[in-house]
Amino acid sequence: MSGFPVRRPRRLRQNETLRAMIRETEINVRDLIYPFFVIHGQGIKNPVPSMPGVYQLSIDNLVKEAAGVVAAGIPAVLLFGIPAVKDEVGSGAYDPRGIVQEAVRALKGAYPGLLVITDVCLCEYTSHGHCGLVDGGQVLNDPTLELIAKTALSHVEAGADIVAPSDMMDGRVGAIRRLLDTEGFTHTPILAYAAKFASTFYGPFREAAGSAPRFGDRRSYQMDPANSDEALREVELDLQEGADMIMVKPALPYLDIIRRVKDNFNAPLVAYQVSGEYAMLKAAAANGWLDEERTVLESLTAIKRAGADLIITYYALDVARWLK
């Protein structure tokens, strides 16, 4: 192949029309999933200080805010619940009248076509803040599986379209699949947080969800950020246990993981642009250091280019507006 001056790549970069015609990767509003934090009460819209533009919402305000999501054409939301009371076993997570269960009913009643995904975990509901049962300072794997599966079932019975276990207990996807199938919910998909790393980028989320652990950390069950091969093993196990979709979390610092997972499994892949990623972009934009719109779109394009099919982002509503 002849080089310069025969080959001039800049020929195809001369104007936006030409650049758009040959663009390899594009973000579409249908790629987006918008997360919500829902709390008990009425008329509540508590701002999350570390996440400008993000709120804890009571169910009535959740339904109001979801109207904008539907109008924007965003196909799905992801719900995180903040209970009124916490206990050692996280009973609010699998209470049929729990906060997420009631939120699901309200959303599906108001917007039947909106896809409602629920986060399945115990950390927001336990008094100790860990994602499983605790004994002697140790997070117990196997006894936790029953409660995780019960939580998923209660969400589906309330009307959830997809359940997304985020606890990172070994075997939880299989436990959920078996219980859902036994109860007749064979068609409900599982979106597994398959490669969820023990990341410092979750800090603002823990403020929003009130889910910071009261002792220790989550490194005994979430993945070591240094590991890549292990992520592939985790994904393979979740798919074998019945996961229909898989997630890599966080997103931008783990583009290599997204790419490897997509190349190795080619399963529907969701990436989570987490709270820390959002907070950094917001802070830089507020200080005038970055152009917010262009930087966000570049970041999301990189995530999709790496192999993500769908992206969970707190910027979803902004992106929908920008894309118009």
Short mmCIF file of C-alpha atoms in Angstrom, two decimals:
data_model
loop_
_atom_site.label_atom_id
_atom_site.label_comp_id
_atom_site.label_asym_id
_atom_site.label_seq_id
_atom_site.Cartn_x
_atom_site.Cartn_y
_atom_site.Cartn_z
CA MET A 1 0.00 0.00 0.00
CA SER A 2 1.39 3.34 -1.00
CA GLY A 3 1.93 5.91 1.70
CA PHE A 4 1.99 9.70 1.67
CA PRO A 5 1.28 11.61 -0.52
CA VAL A 6 -1.05 9.04 -2.13
CA ARG A 7 -2.66 8.19 1.22
CA ARG A 8 -4.04 11.25 2.99
CA PRO A 9 -6.35 10.25 5.90
CA ARG A 10 -7.26 13.91 6.44
CA ARG A 11 -9.29 13.85 3.23
CA LEU A 12 -12.09 12.16 5.18
CA ARG A 13 -11.95 14.62 8.09
CA GLN A 14 -12.61 17.86 6.25
CA ASN A 15 -16.12 18.61 7.55
CA GLU A 16 -18.69 17.25 9.98
CA THR A 17 -20.92 15.79 7.28
CA LEU A 18 -18.10 13.66 5.93
CA ARG A 19 -16.84 12.73 9.40
CA ALA A 20 -20.36 11.64 10.42
CA MET A 21 -20.80 9.50 7.31
CA ILE A 22 -17.79 7.33 8.13
CA ARG A 23 -18.06 7.40 11.93
CA GLU A 24 -17.51 3.90 13.29
CA THR A 25 -19.14 4.26 16.71
CA GLU A 26 -22.19 6.30 17.69
CA ILE A 27 -24.14 6.79 20.89
CA ASN A 28 -27.89 6.39 20.59
CA VAL A 29 -30.50 7.20 23.21
CA ARG A 30 -31.56 3.54 23.07
CA ASP A 31 -28.13 2.62 24.46
CA LEU A 32 -28.81 4.35 27.78
CA ILE A 33 -30.08 3.22 31.18
CA TYR A 34 -30.88 5.87 33.81
CA PRO A 35 -30.31 5.07 37.52
CA PHE A 36 -32.67 6.28 40.25
CA PHE A 37 -32.39 6.32 44.05
CA VAL A 38 -35.79 5.88 45.69
CA ILE A 39 -36.69 6.57 49.31
CA HIS A 40 -39.77 6.33 51.55
CA GLY A 41 -41.98 9.37 52.06
CA GLN A 42 -43.87 11.94 50.03
CA GLY A 43 -42.65 14.96 48.12
CA ILE A 44 -38.99 14.14 48.78
CA LYS A 45 -36.24 15.24 46.43
CA ASN A 46 -32.99 15.17 48.40
CA PRO A 47 -29.95 16.37 46.42
CA VAL A 48 -26.83 14.20 46.60
CA PRO A 49 -24.03 16.72 47.31
CA SER A 50 -21.27 14.78 45.56
CA MET A 51 -23.44 14.13 42.49
CA PRO A 52 -24.92 17.42 41.24
CA GLY A 53 -28.23 16.81 39.49
CA VAL A 54 -28.82 13.45 41.21
CA TYR A 55 -31.46 13.06 43.93
CA GLN A 56 -32.99 10.65 46.40
CA LEU A 57 -36.63 10.60 45.33
CA SER A 58 -39.82 9.52 47.02
CA ILE A 59 -42.02 7.35 44.84
CA ASP A 60 -44.35 10.18 43.83
CA ASN A 61 -41.39 12.23 42.60
CA LEU A 62 -39.82 9.17 41.00
CA VAL A 63 -42.92 8.77 38.85
CA LYS A 64 -42.77 12.46 37.91
CA GLU A 65 -39.07 12.29 37.01
CA ALA A 66 -39.59 9.11 35.01
CA ALA A 67 -41.91 11.01 32.72
CA GLY A 68 -38.87 12.86 31.41
CA VAL A 69 -37.05 9.59 30.86
CA VAL A 70 -39.93 8.21 28.82
CA ALA A 71 -40.30 11.45 26.84
CA ALA A 72 -36.58 11.42 26.03
CA GLY A 73 -36.84 7.91 24.58
CA ILE A 74 -34.55 6.34 27.18
CA PRO A 75 -35.74 2.72 27.27
CA ALA A 76 -34.82 1.62 30.80
CA VAL A 77 -34.21 2.68 34.38
CA LEU A 78 -32.24 1.02 37.17
CA LEU A 79 -33.64 1.28 40.70
CA PHE A 80 -31.74 1.46 43.98
CA GLY A 81 -33.73 1.49 47.22
CA ILE A 82 -33.09 3.30 50.48
CA PRO A 83 -35.12 1.66 53.29
CA ALA A 84 -36.60 3.39 56.32
CA VAL A 85 -35.13 0.74 58.66
CA LYS A 86 -32.04 -1.45 58.39
CA ASP A 87 -31.24 -4.68 60.22
CA GLU A 88 -28.58 -7.37 60.37
CA VAL A 89 -30.21 -9.52 57.69
CA GLY A 90 -31.33 -6.80 55.29
CA SER A 91 -34.98 -7.80 55.52
CA GLY A 92 -36.11 -4.66 53.70
CA ALA A 93 -34.49 -5.97 50.54
CA TYR A 94 -36.93 -8.87 50.18
CA ASP A 95 -39.97 -7.34 51.89
CA PRO A 96 -42.87 -7.57 49.37
CA ARG A 97 -43.86 -4.04 50.45
CA GLY A 98 -40.29 -2.74 50.42
CA ILE A 99 -39.24 0.51 48.81
CA VAL A 100 -38.01 -0.98 45.51
CA GLN A 101 -41.00 -3.29 45.23
CA GLU A 102 -43.41 -0.36 45.68
CA ALA A 103 -41.41 1.78 43.27
CA VAL A 104 -41.57 -0.95 40.62
CA ARG A 105 -45.35 -1.18 40.97
CA ALA A 106 -45.70 2.59 40.65
CA LEU A 107 -43.46 2.86 37.60
CA LYS A 108 -44.99 -0.08 35.75
CA GLY A 109 -48.46 1.25 36.55
CA ALA A 110 -47.61 4.68 35.16
CA TYR A 111 -45.38 3.64 32.24
CA PRO A 112 -45.99 0.03 31.22
CA GLY A 113 -43.55 0.27 28.32
CA LEU A 114 -40.64 1.52 30.44
CA LEU A 115 -38.15 -1.28 31.17
CA VAL A 116 -37.55 -1.44 34.92
CA ILE A 117 -34.32 -3.04 36.11
CA THR A 118 -33.75 -3.55 39.83
CA ASP A 119 -30.47 -3.74 41.66
CA VAL A 120 -30.46 -6.90 43.77
CA CYS A 121 -28.24 -6.60 46.82
CA LEU A 122 -28.38 -6.33 50.61
CA CYS A 123 -25.88 -3.53 51.28
CA GLU A 124 -28.44 -0.70 51.34
CA TYR A 125 -30.62 -2.71 53.74
CA THR A 126 -28.15 -4.16 56.26
CA SER A 127 -27.18 -2.31 59.41
CA HIS A 128 -23.54 -3.24 58.81
CA GLY A 129 -23.57 -2.11 55.16
CA HIS A 130 -22.18 -5.31 53.66
CA CYS A 131 -23.69 -7.18 50.72
CA GLY A 132 -24.25 -10.41 52.62
CA LEU A 133 -24.86 -11.89 56.03
CA VAL A 134 -22.07 -11.27 58.51
CA ASP A 135 -20.77 -13.53 61.28
CA GLY A 136 -17.71 -12.75 63.34
CA GLY A 137 -16.69 -9.99 60.98
CA GLN A 138 -16.81 -12.31 57.96
CA VAL A 139 -19.21 -11.90 55.06
CA LEU A 140 -20.86 -15.29 54.54
CA ASN A 141 -21.33 -16.47 50.98
CA ASP A 142 -23.63 -19.49 50.92
CA PRO A 143 -26.17 -18.39 53.58
CA THR A 144 -26.53 -15.09 51.69
CA LEU A 145 -27.62 -16.76 48.45
CA GLU A 146 -31.12 -17.57 49.68
CA LEU A 147 -31.72 -13.93 50.65
CA ILE A 148 -30.37 -12.62 47.35
CA ALA A 149 -32.66 -14.99 45.45
CA LYS A 150 -35.64 -14.01 47.64
CA THR A 151 -34.91 -10.35 46.89
CA ALA A 152 -34.85 -10.96 43.15
CA LEU A 153 -38.10 -12.94 43.31
CA SER A 154 -39.85 -10.18 45.26
CA HIS A 155 -38.79 -7.64 42.64
CA VAL A 156 -40.07 -9.78 39.79
CA GLU A 157 -43.35 -10.44 41.58
CA ALA A 158 -43.74 -6.66 41.89
CA GLY A 159 -43.28 -6.31 38.12
CA ALA A 160 -39.56 -5.82 37.51
CA ASP A 161 -38.55 -6.61 33.94
CA ILE A 162 -34.90 -7.48 34.68
CA VAL A 163 -33.10 -8.25 37.93
CA ALA A 164 -29.46 -7.26 38.37
CA PRO A 165 -27.57 -8.95 41.24
CA SER A 166 -24.67 -6.76 42.33
CA ASP A 167 -23.53 -8.50 45.52
CA MET A 168 -20.70 -10.55 43.95
CA MET A 169 -21.44 -13.61 46.08
CA ASP A 170 -20.30 -16.81 44.35
CA GLY A 171 -23.25 -18.73 42.92
CA ARG A 172 -25.87 -16.00 43.25
CA VAL A 173 -26.86 -16.03 39.57
CA GLY A 174 -27.61 -19.75 39.71
CA ALA A 175 -29.58 -19.33 42.94
CA ILE A 176 -31.70 -16.58 41.39
CA ARG A 177 -32.26 -18.50 38.17
CA ARG A 178 -33.39 -21.63 40.00
CA LEU A 179 -35.85 -19.75 42.22
CA LEU A 180 -37.30 -17.66 39.40
CA ASP A 181 -37.76 -20.73 37.24
CA THR A 182 -39.36 -22.66 40.10
CA GLU A 183 -41.84 -19.82 40.64
CA GLY A 184 -42.75 -19.62 36.96
CA PHE A 185 -40.63 -16.61 35.94
CA THR A 186 -38.61 -18.45 33.34
CA HIS A 187 -38.69 -15.51 30.92
CA THR A 188 -37.28 -12.89 33.32
CA PRO A 189 -33.70 -11.98 32.32
CA ILE A 190 -30.82 -11.67 34.75
CA LEU A 191 -28.30 -8.87 34.26
CA ALA A 192 -25.30 -9.98 36.31
CA TYR A 193 -22.78 -7.56 37.74
CA ALA A 194 -20.23 -10.07 36.51
CA ALA A 195 -16.99 -8.07 36.66
CA LYS A 196 -17.56 -5.66 39.52
CA PHE A 197 -14.32 -4.27 40.88
CA ALA A 198 -13.61 -3.07 44.43
CA SER A 199 -13.27 0.48 43.19
CA THR A 200 -12.82 3.83 44.92
CA PHE A 201 -15.00 5.28 42.15
CA TYR A 202 -18.11 4.15 44.07
CA GLY A 203 -17.69 6.78 46.81
CA PRO A 204 -20.47 9.19 45.76
CA PHE A 205 -22.88 6.28 45.19
CA ARG A 206 -22.47 5.16 48.77
CA GLU A 207 -23.48 8.62 49.89
CA ALA A 208 -26.53 8.53 47.62
CA ALA A 209 -27.60 5.02 48.65
CA GLY A 210 -26.48 5.16 52.27
CA SER A 211 -24.60 1.91 51.71
CA ALA A 212 -21.08 2.45 53.03
CA PRO A 213 -19.89 -0.55 55.09
CA ARG A 214 -19.72 0.08 58.83
CA PHE A 215 -16.50 -1.91 59.13
CA GLY A 216 -13.82 -3.13 56.75
CA ASP A 217 -14.37 -2.96 53.02
CA ARG A 218 -15.70 -5.10 50.18
CA ARG A 219 -12.44 -6.41 48.79
CA SER A 220 -13.15 -9.94 49.99
CA TYR A 221 -16.00 -10.25 47.47
CA GLN A 222 -15.60 -7.52 44.87
CA MET A 223 -12.76 -7.94 42.37
CA ASP A 224 -9.19 -6.71 42.70
CA PRO A 225 -8.73 -3.79 40.25
CA ALA A 226 -5.39 -5.27 39.22
CA ASN A 227 -6.94 -8.41 37.71
CA SER A 228 -8.06 -8.94 34.14
CA ASP A 229 -8.05 -12.72 33.59
CA GLU A 230 -10.16 -13.13 36.72
CA ALA A 231 -12.84 -10.93 35.14
CA LEU A 232 -13.15 -13.43 32.30
CA ARG A 233 -13.55 -16.27 34.77
CA GLU A 234 -16.27 -14.37 36.64
CA VAL A 235 -18.15 -13.64 33.43
CA GLU A 236 -17.91 -17.25 32.28
CA LEU A 237 -19.28 -18.52 35.60
CA ASP A 238 -22.21 -16.10 35.54
CA LEU A 239 -23.12 -17.05 31.98
CA GLN A 240 -22.92 -20.73 32.87
CA GLU A 241 -25.25 -20.15 35.82
CA GLY A 242 -27.87 -18.50 33.64
CA ALA A 243 -27.03 -14.81 33.26
CA ASP A 244 -28.61 -13.33 30.14
CA MET A 245 -26.63 -10.08 30.20
CA ILE A 246 -23.39 -9.17 31.88
CA MET A 247 -22.00 -5.99 33.35
CA VAL A 248 -18.56 -4.46 33.79
CA LYS A 249 -18.34 -1.87 36.56
CA PRO A 250 -16.80 0.77 36.60
CA ALA A 251 -16.61 1.64 32.91
CA LEU A 252 -14.03 4.17 31.74
CA PRO A 253 -11.10 2.96 33.90
CA TYR A 254 -11.86 -0.61 32.76
CA LEU A 255 -12.15 -0.27 29.00
CA ASP A 256 -9.66 -3.10 28.58
CA ILE A 257 -11.96 -5.40 30.57
CA ILE A 258 -14.96 -4.42 28.46
CA ARG A 259 -13.03 -5.21 25.29
CA ARG A 260 -11.74 -8.55 26.54
CA VAL A 261 -15.17 -9.63 27.79
CA LYS A 262 -16.82 -8.70 24.50
CA ASP A 263 -14.16 -10.45 22.41
CA ASN A 264 -14.26 -13.61 24.50
CA PHE A 265 -18.00 -14.04 25.06
CA ASN A 266 -19.91 -11.72 22.70
CA ALA A 267 -22.81 -11.68 25.15
CA PRO A 268 -25.01 -8.60 25.68
CA LEU A 269 -22.72 -6.33 27.67
CA VAL A 270 -23.66 -3.43 29.93
CA ALA A 271 -21.10 -0.96 31.28
CA TYR A 272 -21.78 1.23 34.30
CA GLN A 273 -20.40 4.77 34.19
CA VAL A 274 -20.32 4.96 37.97
CA SER A 275 -20.84 7.79 40.43
CA GLY A 276 -17.16 8.67 40.71
CA GLU A 277 -16.84 9.02 36.96
CA TYR A 278 -19.90 11.26 36.93
CA ALA A 279 -18.71 13.34 39.90
CA MET A 280 -15.29 13.96 38.34
CA LEU A 281 -16.80 15.15 35.07
CA LYS A 282 -19.27 17.38 36.92
CA ALA A 283 -16.52 18.92 39.06
CA ALA A 284 -14.23 19.56 36.09
CA ALA A 285 -17.09 21.11 34.11
CA ALA A 286 -18.16 23.29 37.06
CA ASN A 287 -14.61 24.65 37.28
CA GLY A 288 -14.49 25.36 33.56
CA TRP A 289 -11.70 22.84 33.02
CA LEU A 290 -13.62 20.69 30.54
CA ASP A 291 -16.43 21.16 28.04
CA GLU A 292 -19.05 19.00 29.76
CA GLU A 293 -21.10 17.97 26.74
CA ARG A 294 -18.17 17.08 24.50
CA THR A 295 -16.29 15.30 27.27
CA VAL A 296 -19.27 13.22 28.35
CA LEU A 297 -20.07 12.20 24.79
CA GLU A 298 -16.43 11.33 24.17
CA SER A 299 -16.34 9.22 27.34
CA LEU A 300 -19.52 7.34 26.46
CA THR A 301 -18.33 6.81 22.90
CA ALA A 302 -15.12 5.28 24.26
CA ILE A 303 -17.15 2.94 26.47
CA LYS A 304 -19.30 1.83 23.56
CA ARG A 305 -16.31 1.57 21.22
CA ALA A 306 -14.65 -0.76 23.71
CA GLY A 307 -17.58 -3.17 23.35
CA ALA A 308 -20.48 -2.08 25.57
CA ASP A 309 -23.92 -2.56 24.08
CA LEU A 310 -25.68 -0.54 26.79
CA ILE A 311 -24.45 2.08 29.25
CA ILE A 312 -25.81 2.92 32.68
CA THR A 313 -25.13 6.61 33.26
CA TYR A 314 -26.39 9.44 35.44
CA TYR A 315 -25.91 11.60 32.36
CA ALA A 316 -28.59 9.76 30.38
CA LEU A 317 -31.11 12.60 30.35
CA ASP A 318 -28.45 15.15 29.42
CA VAL A 319 -27.13 12.91 26.66
CA ALA A 320 -30.64 12.41 25.25
CA ARG A 321 -31.01 16.20 25.09
CA TRP A 322 -27.59 16.70 23.53
CA LEU A 323 -28.18 14.04 20.90
CA LYS A 324 -31.27 15.89 19.72
#
